[in-house]
Coordinates of C-alpha atoms and ligand atoms in Angstrom, one line a residue:
Chain A
X1 CA 105.9 125.6 138.3
X2 CA 104.8 124.5 141.0
X3 CA 102.8 127.0 142.2
X4 CA 100.4 126.6 139.8
X5 CA 97.0 127.4 140.4
X6 CA 98.1 129.1 143.8
X7 CA 95.8 131.2 145.8
X8 CA 92.8 129.2 144.5
X9 CA 90.2 128.1 147.3
X10 CA 87.6 125.5 147.0
X11 CA 84.6 127.3 149.0
X12 CA 80.7 127.6 149.8
X13 CA 80.0 131.1 149.1
X14 CA 76.2 132.8 150.0
X15 CA 75.4 134.9 147.2
X16 CA 74.0 138.3 148.8
X17 CA 72.7 140.1 145.9
X18 CA 71.6 139.1 142.1
X19 CA 69.8 142.0 140.3
X20 CA 69.4 142.1 136.6
X21 CA 71.6 144.9 134.8
X22 CA 70.1 145.1 131.2
X23 CA 70.2 141.5 129.6
X24 CA 72.9 140.6 132.2
X25 CA 72.8 139.6 135.9
X26 CA 74.8 141.1 138.7
X27 CA 75.6 138.5 141.2
X28 CA 77.7 139.3 144.5
X29 CA 79.3 136.3 146.3
X30 CA 80.4 136.8 149.8
X31 CA 83.6 134.5 150.1
X32 CA 85.6 136.7 152.9
X33 CA 89.2 137.1 153.6
X34 CA 90.2 135.7 150.8
X35 CA 89.6 138.6 148.1
X36 CA 92.4 139.9 149.1
X37 CA 94.5 137.5 146.9
X38 CA 91.9 138.3 144.4
X39 CA 93.3 140.7 141.9
X40 CA 91.5 141.7 138.0
X41 CA 91.3 139.0 135.4
X42 CA 90.8 136.9 137.4
X43 CA 88.8 134.6 137.4
X44 CA 86.4 132.2 139.2
X45 CA 84.6 128.7 138.6
X46 CA 81.1 127.8 139.5
X47 CA 79.4 124.5 140.2
X48 CA 76.3 124.3 138.7
X49 CA 72.8 122.8 138.5
X50 CA 72.9 121.4 142.4
X51 CA 73.6 118.3 143.5
X52 CA 72.2 116.2 141.2
X53 CA 73.3 118.0 138.5
X54 CA 73.3 116.8 135.3
X55 CA 76.2 119.4 134.2
X56 CA 79.1 118.6 135.4
X57 CA 81.4 120.5 134.2
X58 CA 81.8 124.1 136.2
X59 CA 81.0 127.5 134.4
X60 CA 84.3 129.9 134.4
X61 CA 83.0 134.0 135.2
X62 CA 85.6 136.6 135.4
X63 CA 85.7 137.9 138.6
X64 CA 85.1 142.3 138.0
X65 CA 84.9 143.6 140.9
X66 CA 85.7 143.3 144.9
X67 CA 85.3 144.7 147.8
X68 CA 86.7 144.2 150.9
X69 CA 84.6 146.6 153.1
X70 CA 80.7 146.6 154.5
X71 CA 78.6 144.1 156.2
X72 CA 80.2 141.1 154.7
X73 CA 84.2 140.8 155.1
X74 CA 84.7 140.1 151.4
X75 CA 82.9 140.1 148.6
X76 CA 83.3 139.2 144.7
X77 CA 81.1 140.5 142.1
X78 CA 80.2 138.6 138.3
X79 CA 78.4 139.9 135.5
X80 CA 76.4 136.8 134.1
X81 CA 74.5 136.6 130.8
X82 CA 72.0 133.9 131.0
X83 CA 72.5 132.1 127.6
X84 CA 73.3 128.6 128.4
X85 CA 71.7 126.2 130.7
X86 CA 74.6 126.7 133.2
X87 CA 74.6 130.2 133.4
X88 CA 70.7 130.5 133.3
X89 CA 70.5 128.5 136.6
X90 CA 73.2 130.5 138.0
X91 CA 70.9 133.8 137.2
X92 CA 67.9 132.1 138.7
X93 CA 69.3 131.6 142.2
X94 CA 68.0 133.6 145.1
X95 CA 69.5 135.9 147.3
X96 CA 71.3 133.7 150.2
X97 CA 72.1 130.5 148.5
X98 CA 75.0 128.7 148.7
X99 CA 77.0 128.6 146.2
X100 CA 80.2 126.0 144.9
X101 CA 83.0 128.1 143.7
X102 CA 87.0 127.4 143.1
X103 CA 88.5 130.9 143.1
X104 CA 90.7 132.9 142.3
X105 CA 92.1 131.4 139.1
X106 CA 93.9 132.5 136.4
X107 CA 96.8 134.9 135.4
X108 CA 95.6 137.9 136.5
X109 CA 96.3 141.6 134.3
X110 CA 100.0 142.7 135.4
X111 CA 99.7 146.1 136.4
X112 CA 102.1 149.0 135.5
X113 CA 104.8 150.0 138.5
X114 CA 104.7 153.6 137.2
X115 CA 101.8 155.6 135.3
X116 CA 101.0 155.2 131.9
X117 CA 98.0 155.7 129.4
X118 CA 95.6 152.6 129.6
X119 CA 93.4 151.9 127.0
X120 CA 90.5 149.5 128.6
X121 CA 88.6 147.8 125.5
X122 CA 85.4 145.9 126.7
X123 CA 83.1 143.7 123.7
X124 CA 79.6 143.2 125.5
X125 CA 80.0 142.0 129.1
X126 CA 83.2 141.6 128.4
X127 CA 84.0 145.2 129.9
X128 CA 82.8 144.0 133.5
X129 CA 86.3 143.1 134.9
X130 CA 87.9 146.1 133.6
X131 CA 85.5 148.7 135.6
X132 CA 87.8 146.7 138.8
X133 CA 90.9 147.0 136.8
X134 CA 90.1 150.8 135.8
X135 CA 89.9 151.4 139.6
X136 CA 93.9 149.9 140.4
X137 CA 95.1 152.0 137.5
X138 CA 94.0 155.1 138.3
X139 CA 95.1 154.5 142.2
X140 CA 98.7 153.8 140.6
X141 CA 98.4 157.6 138.6
X142 CA 97.1 156.0 135.2
X143 CA 95.6 157.9 132.4
X144 CA 91.9 155.5 132.1
X145 CA 90.6 155.8 128.4
X146 CA 87.7 153.1 128.6
X147 CA 85.6 151.8 125.1
X148 CA 82.8 149.8 125.3
X149 CA 81.6 148.0 122.3
X150 CA 78.2 145.7 121.3
X151 CA 76.2 145.0 118.6
X152 CA 73.3 146.8 120.6
X153 CA 72.4 149.1 123.5
X154 CA 71.3 146.3 125.7
X155 CA 74.6 144.6 125.7
X156 CA 76.9 147.5 127.0
X157 CA 77.9 147.2 129.6
X158 CA 78.9 150.2 132.0
X159 CA 77.6 150.7 135.3
X160 CA 77.3 153.9 136.6
X161 CA 80.2 153.6 139.4
X162 CA 82.1 152.1 137.4
X163 CA 82.4 155.5 135.3
X164 CA 84.2 157.4 137.8
X165 CA 87.2 155.4 137.5
X166 CA 88.0 155.6 133.9
X167 CA 88.8 160.0 132.5
X168 CA 87.1 159.2 129.9
X169 CA 84.2 156.6 128.6
X170 CA 83.0 155.9 124.6
X171 CA 80.5 153.8 123.8
X172 CA 80.0 151.9 120.0
X173 CA 77.4 150.0 118.7
X174 CA 77.0 148.3 115.5
X175 CA 73.1 149.1 115.3
X176 CA 73.8 152.9 116.6
X177 CA 71.3 152.4 119.2
X178 CA 73.7 153.1 122.2
X179 CA 76.8 155.9 121.4
X180 CA 78.3 156.0 118.5
X181 CA 77.3 153.8 115.3
X182 CA 80.4 151.4 114.5
X183 CA 83.2 149.7 116.1
X184 CA 85.4 149.8 118.6
X185 CA 88.8 149.2 116.3
X186 CA 87.8 152.7 114.9
X187 CA 88.7 155.1 117.6
X188 CA 91.7 152.7 118.8
X189 CA 93.5 153.2 115.4
X190 CA 92.6 157.0 115.5
X191 CA 94.3 156.4 119.4
X192 CA 97.1 154.7 118.4
X193 CA 98.0 157.4 115.1
X194 CA 97.8 160.0 117.9
X195 CA 100.2 158.6 120.5
X196 CA 98.1 158.3 123.0
X197 CA 98.4 154.9 124.5
X198 CA 101.5 152.8 126.4
X199 CA 99.0 149.9 126.9
X200 CA 95.7 148.4 126.2
X201 CA 93.9 145.9 128.3
X202 CA 91.2 144.4 126.3
X203 CA 88.3 141.9 127.5
X204 CA 85.7 140.6 125.0
X205 CA 85.1 137.9 122.3
X206 CA 88.1 136.7 120.1
X207 CA 87.8 138.5 117.2
X208 CA 87.5 141.8 119.1
X209 CA 90.5 140.9 120.6
X210 CA 92.8 139.6 116.9
X211 CA 91.7 142.9 115.6
X212 CA 93.1 145.0 118.3
X213 CA 96.2 142.2 118.2
X214 CA 96.5 143.3 114.4
X215 CA 96.3 147.0 115.3
X216 CA 99.0 146.7 118.1
X217 CA 101.3 144.8 115.5
X218 CA 104.2 146.5 114.9
X219 CA 103.8 149.1 117.4
X220 CA 105.4 149.8 121.1
X221 CA 101.9 149.3 122.6
X222 CA 101.3 146.3 124.9
X223 CA 98.3 145.0 124.4
X224 CA 97.2 142.5 127.2
X225 CA 93.9 140.5 126.9
X226 CA 91.6 138.6 128.4
X227 CA 90.6 135.3 125.8
X228 CA 87.6 133.3 125.9
X229 CA 87.6 129.6 125.3
X230 CA 86.2 127.2 126.2
X231 CA 86.9 125.3 129.9
X232 CA 86.1 122.1 131.5
X233 CA 88.6 122.3 134.7
X234 CA 89.5 125.9 135.2
X235 CA 92.6 124.5 136.8
X236 CA 94.8 123.2 133.8
X237 CA 93.8 119.2 134.2
X238 CA 91.6 118.5 131.0
X239 CA 93.5 120.7 127.9
X240 CA 90.4 121.3 126.3
X241 CA 90.9 125.5 126.9
X242 CA 94.3 125.5 124.7
X243 CA 95.4 128.6 122.2
X244 CA 98.4 128.7 120.4
X245 CA 101.0 130.8 121.7
X246 CA 104.2 132.0 121.0
X247 CA 107.1 131.5 123.5
X248 CA 109.8 134.7 123.2
X249 CA 111.9 132.6 121.1
X250 CA 108.7 132.4 118.5
X251 CA 108.3 128.5 118.9
X252 CA 104.4 128.1 118.9
X253 CA 102.8 125.4 121.3
X254 CA 99.5 125.2 122.8
X255 CA 98.9 126.8 126.2
X256 CA 96.4 126.6 128.4
X257 CA 93.9 129.8 128.5
X258 CA 93.1 128.8 132.1
X259 CA 96.5 128.9 133.8
X260 CA 98.7 130.2 131.1
X261 CA 95.5 132.9 130.6
X262 CA 93.1 133.7 130.7
X263 CA 95.1 137.1 130.5
X264 CA 98.2 136.8 127.4
X265 CA 100.1 139.0 125.4
X266 CA 98.2 139.5 122.4
X267 CA 101.4 140.1 120.2
X268 CA 102.4 135.9 120.9
X269 CA 99.5 134.6 120.5
X270 CA 98.5 133.2 117.2
X271 CA 95.3 134.1 116.5
X272 CA 95.3 133.0 112.4
X273 CA 96.1 129.7 114.1
X274 CA 93.2 129.2 116.8
X275 CA 91.0 126.4 115.6
X276 CA 93.6 124.4 112.9
X277 CA 95.8 121.9 113.6
X278 CA 99.5 123.2 115.0
X279 CA 101.9 121.7 112.1
X280 CA 104.9 120.2 114.3
X281 CA 107.5 121.5 115.0
X282 CA 111.0 118.8 114.7
Chain B
X1 CA 88.2 103.1 162.7
X2 CA 91.0 102.9 160.3
X3 CA 90.3 100.3 157.8
X4 CA 93.0 98.6 155.7
X5 CA 92.5 100.0 151.9
X6 CA 95.8 99.0 150.7
X7 CA 95.7 97.0 147.0
X8 CA 98.1 95.7 143.8
X9 CA 98.1 96.1 140.5
X10 CA 100.4 93.0 139.6
X11 CA 104.2 93.3 141.9
X12 CA 102.9 96.9 142.8
X13 CA 101.2 97.7 146.3
X14 CA 99.7 101.2 146.9
X15 CA 98.4 102.0 150.2
X16 CA 95.3 103.8 149.0
X17 CA 92.8 102.3 146.3
X18 CA 92.0 105.4 144.2
X19 CA 94.0 106.9 141.3
X20 CA 93.5 110.0 139.1
X21 CA 92.8 108.7 136.1
X22 CA 94.8 109.2 132.9
X23 CA 94.2 112.8 131.0
X24 CA 92.7 114.1 133.7
X25 CA 95.4 115.0 136.3
X26 CA 97.7 116.3 134.2
X27 CA 101.3 115.7 135.0
X28 CA 99.9 116.5 138.7
X29 CA 101.2 119.8 139.4
X30 CA 98.3 121.5 138.7
X31 CA 96.1 119.4 141.6
X32 CA 98.6 119.6 144.1
X33 CA 97.2 122.8 145.8
X34 CA 93.5 121.1 146.2
X35 CA 95.0 117.5 148.2
X36 CA 98.4 115.8 148.8
X37 CA 99.3 113.9 146.0
X38 CA 100.5 110.8 148.5
X39 CA 97.3 110.4 149.9
X40 CA 95.8 108.9 147.1
X41 CA 97.4 105.6 145.4
X42 CA 98.7 107.2 142.7
X43 CA 98.7 110.0 140.2
X44 CA 98.5 108.3 136.9
X45 CA 99.9 110.8 133.9
X46 CA 98.8 111.9 131.0
X47 CA 99.0 109.3 128.2
X48 CA 102.8 110.3 127.0
X49 CA 104.0 110.0 123.5
X50 CA 107.4 110.2 122.4
X51 CA 107.8 113.0 120.5
X52 CA 106.1 116.5 121.6
X53 CA 102.2 116.9 120.1
X54 CA 100.0 119.6 119.7
X55 CA 96.9 117.4 119.8
X56 CA 93.7 118.4 118.2
X57 CA 92.0 121.7 117.0
X58 CA 89.5 123.5 119.4
X59 CA 86.4 123.4 120.1
X60 CA 88.2 120.1 122.4
X61 CA 84.8 119.9 124.9
X62 CA 81.3 119.0 124.9
X63 CA 78.8 119.2 127.9
X64 CA 76.3 116.4 127.5
X65 CA 74.0 115.4 129.6
X66 CA 75.6 114.1 133.0
X67 CA 79.4 113.4 130.9
X68 CA 81.0 115.3 128.5
X69 CA 83.0 114.6 125.5
X70 CA 86.4 115.5 124.5
X71 CA 89.1 115.7 122.0
X72 CA 92.2 116.3 123.0
X73 CA 94.5 114.3 120.6
X74 CA 96.8 113.8 123.3
X75 CA 98.6 117.1 124.1
X76 CA 102.0 116.8 125.5
X77 CA 105.2 117.8 125.8
X78 CA 106.9 114.0 124.4
X79 CA 108.9 111.6 126.9
X80 CA 112.2 113.1 127.4
X81 CA 110.5 116.5 128.7
X82 CA 108.3 114.3 130.3
X83 CA 111.0 112.8 132.2
X84 CA 113.3 115.2 132.8
X85 CA 110.3 117.3 134.8
X86 CA 107.6 115.7 135.9
X87 CA 108.5 112.8 137.6
X88 CA 110.7 113.6 139.3
X89 CA 108.4 116.4 140.8
X90 CA 106.2 113.8 141.5
X91 CA 108.8 111.9 143.2
X92 CA 109.3 114.9 145.1
X93 CA 106.0 115.2 146.6
X94 CA 106.3 111.8 147.4
X95 CA 103.6 110.6 144.7
X96 CA 103.5 107.3 143.4
X97 CA 103.7 107.3 139.7
X98 CA 102.2 105.4 137.1
X99 CA 103.2 105.9 133.6
X100 CA 100.7 106.2 130.9
X101 CA 101.6 105.6 127.5
X102 CA 100.4 105.7 124.0
X103 CA 102.0 105.4 120.5
X104 CA 101.2 105.0 116.8
X105 CA 103.4 102.0 116.0
X106 CA 103.8 98.6 117.9
X107 CA 107.2 99.9 118.0
X108 CA 106.5 103.4 119.5
X109 CA 104.9 101.6 122.4
X110 CA 108.3 99.7 122.8
X111 CA 110.3 101.9 123.0
X112 CA 108.4 103.7 125.4
X113 CA 108.7 100.8 127.5
X114 CA 112.7 101.4 127.5
X115 CA 113.0 104.9 127.9
X116 CA 110.9 103.8 131.1
X117 CA 112.7 101.1 132.2
X118 CA 115.6 102.7 133.3
X119 CA 113.4 105.2 135.7
X120 CA 113.5 104.7 139.3
X121 CA 110.7 104.8 141.3
X122 CA 107.9 104.6 138.8
X123 CA 105.1 102.2 140.5
X124 CA 103.4 100.9 137.1
X125 CA 102.8 101.3 133.4
X126 CA 99.6 101.8 131.8
X127 CA 99.8 100.7 128.3
X128 CA 96.9 103.1 126.3
X129 CA 95.8 100.8 123.6
X130 CA 92.3 102.8 123.7
X131 CA 91.9 106.0 123.1
X132 CA 89.5 107.2 120.9
X133 CA 91.1 110.5 119.8
X134 CA 93.9 109.6 117.1
X135 CA 93.0 110.9 113.6
X136 CA 92.9 107.2 111.9
X137 CA 90.6 105.3 114.2
X138 CA 92.3 102.4 113.1
X139 CA 95.3 103.0 115.6
X140 CA 92.5 102.0 118.4
X141 CA 94.8 98.9 119.1
X142 CA 92.4 97.6 121.6
X143 CA 89.3 97.0 118.8
X144 CA 91.6 94.8 117.2
X145 CA 93.3 91.4 119.3
X146 CA 95.8 91.1 117.0
X147 CA 97.5 94.4 117.4
X148 CA 96.8 94.9 120.9
X149 CA 98.5 91.8 121.5
X150 CA 101.6 93.0 119.4
X151 CA 101.3 95.8 121.6
X152 CA 101.2 94.5 124.9
X153 CA 103.9 91.5 123.9
X154 CA 106.1 94.9 122.8
X155 CA 106.0 96.0 126.1
X156 CA 106.4 93.2 128.1
X157 CA 109.7 91.9 125.6
X158 CA 111.0 95.5 126.7
X159 CA 110.5 95.9 129.9
X160 CA 111.8 92.9 131.1
X161 CA 109.9 90.8 134.2
X162 CA 109.4 94.0 137.0
X163 CA 107.5 97.1 136.0
X164 CA 103.8 95.7 136.2
X165 CA 101.8 96.2 133.0
X166 CA 98.3 97.6 133.0
X167 CA 96.5 97.7 130.0
X168 CA 93.9 99.7 129.2
X169 CA 90.8 98.8 127.1
X170 CA 88.7 100.6 124.9
X171 CA 84.6 99.8 125.5
X172 CA 83.5 99.8 122.1
X173 CA 84.4 96.4 120.8
X174 CA 82.1 93.8 120.5
X175 CA 83.6 91.1 123.3
X176 CA 86.1 93.6 126.2
X177 CA 86.7 89.7 127.7
X178 CA 88.5 88.2 124.7
X179 CA 90.5 91.3 124.4
X180 CA 91.1 91.0 128.1
X181 CA 92.4 87.5 127.9
X182 CA 94.4 87.9 124.7
X183 CA 96.2 91.5 126.5
X184 CA 96.9 89.1 129.7
X185 CA 98.5 86.3 127.6
X186 CA 100.8 88.5 126.2
X187 CA 101.6 89.7 129.7
X188 CA 99.7 92.7 131.0
X189 CA 100.0 92.3 135.1
X190 CA 96.6 94.7 135.1
X191 CA 94.0 95.4 133.1
X192 CA 92.8 99.4 132.9
X193 CA 88.4 99.6 132.4
X194 CA 87.4 101.4 130.6
X195 CA 88.2 104.4 128.5
X196 CA 86.0 106.3 126.8
X197 CA 83.4 106.3 124.6
X198 CA 83.2 107.3 121.0
X199 CA 80.7 110.3 120.7
X200 CA 79.8 113.0 118.7
X201 CA 77.8 116.1 119.2
X202 CA 76.0 118.3 116.4
X203 CA 75.9 121.9 116.6
X204 CA 72.7 123.3 115.9
X205 CA 74.0 126.6 115.1
X206 CA 76.7 126.2 112.7
X207 CA 75.2 122.6 112.0
X208 CA 78.1 120.6 111.6
X209 CA 79.7 118.4 113.8
X210 CA 81.0 120.5 117.4
X211 CA 84.1 119.3 118.2
X212 CA 86.9 120.6 115.9
X213 CA 88.1 116.7 115.8
X214 CA 84.3 115.8 114.9
X215 CA 84.1 112.9 117.1
X216 CA 85.3 112.8 121.1
X217 CA 85.6 110.5 123.7
X218 CA 82.5 110.2 126.2
X219 CA 83.2 110.2 129.9
X220 CA 81.1 111.0 133.3
X221 CA 78.7 109.4 135.2
X222 CA 76.6 108.5 132.2
X223 CA 79.6 106.1 130.9
X224 CA 79.4 104.4 134.8
X225 CA 76.6 101.3 134.0
X226 CA 79.1 100.3 130.6
X227 CA 82.2 100.5 132.8
X228 CA 80.6 98.5 136.0
X229 CA 79.6 96.0 133.1
X230 CA 82.8 95.6 131.6
X231 CA 84.7 95.5 134.7
X232 CA 82.1 93.0 136.0
X233 CA 82.5 90.7 132.8
X234 CA 86.2 90.6 132.5
X235 CA 86.4 89.7 136.7
X236 CA 84.0 86.9 136.0
X237 CA 86.2 85.5 133.2
X238 CA 89.9 86.3 134.6
X239 CA 89.5 86.6 138.4
X240 CA 92.9 86.4 139.7
X241 CA 93.8 89.8 137.4
X242 CA 93.6 92.7 138.8
X243 CA 91.5 95.8 137.6
X244 CA 91.7 99.1 137.6
X245 CA 88.8 100.9 137.7
X246 CA 87.5 104.3 136.1
X247 CA 84.3 105.6 134.7
X248 CA 81.7 108.5 135.6
X249 CA 83.4 107.6 139.6
X250 CA 82.2 111.2 141.3
X251 CA 81.6 109.8 145.0
X252 CA 82.5 107.4 147.4
X253 CA 79.3 105.2 146.3
X254 CA 80.0 105.1 142.6
X255 CA 84.3 103.8 144.1
X256 CA 82.7 101.2 145.4
X257 CA 80.2 100.5 143.1
X258 CA 83.3 99.7 140.8
X259 CA 85.2 97.5 143.6
X260 CA 82.1 95.7 144.0
X261 CA 82.1 94.9 140.4
X262 CA 85.9 93.2 140.5
X263 CA 88.2 96.0 140.7
X264 CA 91.0 96.1 142.6
X265 CA 91.7 100.4 142.5
X266 CA 89.3 103.0 140.9
X267 CA 90.8 106.0 139.1
X268 CA 88.9 109.2 139.1
X269 CA 89.0 111.6 135.7
X270 CA 86.1 113.8 134.9
X271 CA 85.0 114.1 138.2
X272 CA 88.0 116.3 138.9
X273 CA 87.3 118.8 136.4
X274 CA 83.6 119.3 138.4
X275 CA 85.6 119.2 141.5
X276 CA 89.7 119.1 141.5
X277 CA 89.7 117.3 145.5
X278 CA 86.7 114.6 143.7
X279 CA 89.7 111.9 144.5
X280 CA 90.5 112.4 147.8
X281 CA 86.9 112.8 148.5
X282 CA 85.9 109.2 146.9
X283 CA 89.0 108.1 148.9
X284 CA 87.7 109.5 152.3
X285 CA 83.6 108.2 151.6
X286 CA 84.8 104.9 150.3
X287 CA 86.2 104.1 153.6
X288 CA 83.5 105.2 155.2
X289 CA 81.3 103.2 153.2
X290 CA 83.6 99.8 153.5
X291 CA 83.4 100.7 157.4
X292 CA 79.5 100.7 157.5
X293 CA 78.7 97.5 155.5
X294 CA 81.3 95.6 157.6
X295 CA 84.3 94.8 155.5
X296 CA 87.8 95.0 157.4
X297 CA 89.6 95.8 154.4
X298 CA 89.3 96.9 150.5
X299 CA 90.8 93.4 149.4
X300 CA 87.7 91.7 151.2
X301 CA 85.1 93.9 148.7
X302 CA 86.7 93.2 145.4
X303 CA 84.2 91.5 143.5
X304 CA 81.8 91.1 146.0
X305 CA 78.9 91.3 143.2
X306 CA 80.4 88.2 142.6
X307 CA 80.0 85.8 145.8
X308 CA 78.2 82.7 145.9
X309 CA 76.1 82.3 148.8
X310 CA 77.1 79.2 150.7
X311 CA 74.0 78.5 152.5
Ligands
FMN1 C1 90.0 115.3 128.8 C2 90.2 113.6 129.0 C3 91.5 113.5 128.4 C4 91.8 111.9 129.0 N1 92.9 111.3 128.2 C5 93.8 110.2 128.2 C6 94.5 110.1 128.4 O1 95.8 110.6 127.7 N2 94.8 108.5 128.1 C7 94.2 107.9 128.5 O2 94.5 106.7 128.7 N3 92.5 107.9 129.2 C8 92.5 109.2 129.0 N4 91.1 109.6 128.9 C9 90.2 109.1 129.5 C10 89.9 108.5 131.3 O3 91.5 108.2 131.4 C11 88.8 107.7 131.5 O4 89.6 106.3 131.3 C12 87.5 107.9 131.3 O5 87.1 109.5 131.5 C13 86.5 107.8 131.9 O6 86.6 107.6 133.8 P1 85.8 109.0 134.0 O7 84.6 108.8 133.5 O8 86.3 109.0 135.1 O9 86.4 110.5 133.2 C14 90.4 111.2 129.1 C15 89.4 111.6 129.4 C16 89.2 112.8 129.3 C17 87.7 113.8 129.8
FES2 S1 90.1 124.3 131.6 FE1 90.8 122.2 132.2 S2 92.8 122.8 131.2 FE2 92.8 125.1 131.2

């Protein structure tokens, strides 16, 4: 267990770009050479509100993509929905601002050692880290199909350049304002039935992750999902971010989504027990 | 220039005065990436109970102005696994260790003390009689003078005279000095002040209490003045009893404030969530501030706010 947070660095990173993309902000931070330790699925914890902030907790964001080329030594991209006071502050920072960050944190997505058929499923801006993952899977010779879903068009995050990394991309909105009307679970059911999928990578709201886990139960399809639980520390010291997860022997304990996740095996997460008091196991 | 930062809590000596706060450093491993654990006074471990516990349901936290509410409910592996895995690892890192214990009954505290008596290398035991995150608030021993006495008395008898006992008290009482005197009478060598204050947040979307456990403990800078007041009152009443102060400490300035009020050492809790390097940062800043004010040692500053001017 030693080696928790082993790549994590505390640093002040310069915000080199802040662009609005639909309902989200694309923020790019200069983090230098440490970017080479970043893996898809890792997240960053950002201090918000400035020096005299009354917001005492960091905000966790998935790292969507990294680059080790260009004018800066290394940059990371994060996609932020400005819906709370911390994320609104972050999205309002001008380019050139110095941002206090800790990264990379958390368990990344597992990358297969040989080419497989990978299905990437993103809900809302949860799609962001999937594009960086897609590039890596493509480089490994995987077939990469992507399905994105959201309630409405404005909540779909699908950057043009990201589309190059995938073999197919399908979009579903509940109100039909973009792509096909419906939910992501319908096409997943079809793909599973057609034996077209070896691994599902998912990121998005908990309800979606739970639904996908139900579809992959009793199949050989591996489901790696990045969970979302509210985190107070991001580094494993507060125990607020826990989820009920079974081990290989079936014993359920509360795991920390920050250091044991955010990427977890969807088959082991006890979705029905989330938010419940666990029975005591003697 | 190096100022003497050493301090004592009962018979336990520490080379430095800043500690982690129980429940805010897990078992220490998670913080080791951010600073060498042996450089601070000690790692105070999360409160451990006899059996493994899952804790309370999520959501377990809510940020509040300059603070947060938590309702963890003492999730942990149980004393046996803790002693087998976590304590040896901390000692291997040359960190000093204060073990925090919590029980549901007077007997549970004593039986935890019995297990700890035999463990070499522990500096002190913090007895958490003030956790607000239990199903039955009646279990907050620190809110009841007789119960508080019974717990500390039981632990003292079981431990014998060796390991120092630090009794951790709740600020949610009418008269904290009264409870402090009772636990010192019962055999506590030192006091930890303060635990969190009981609070609640209502979620305006669901229009119900936000936390899964409904109520939670308030911590962070918002409670610092409460901590300073509690430490000041208790130190005034019992100047010889060492106090481990905590409550909203995020900077060296905050730590110095608690020390001037009467604390012999300071624990950093919630500030570590915002900055995992907070304990070592607070300690460095504290050393600078003490030096700048002309103190030759930390000891000279303890309770300095109580001094009587001679002329
Ligand atoms: C998430 C969390 C968990 C805590 N767990 C414990 C615990 O297990 N035992 C204990 O004695 N105090 C516990 N506390 C209380 C702290 O040790 C400390 O007394 C309190 O938070 C005030 O200090 P702070 O403002 O620096 O956090 C906990 C506090 C927080 C925020
Ligand atoms: S966010 Fe603190 S333990 Fe996971």
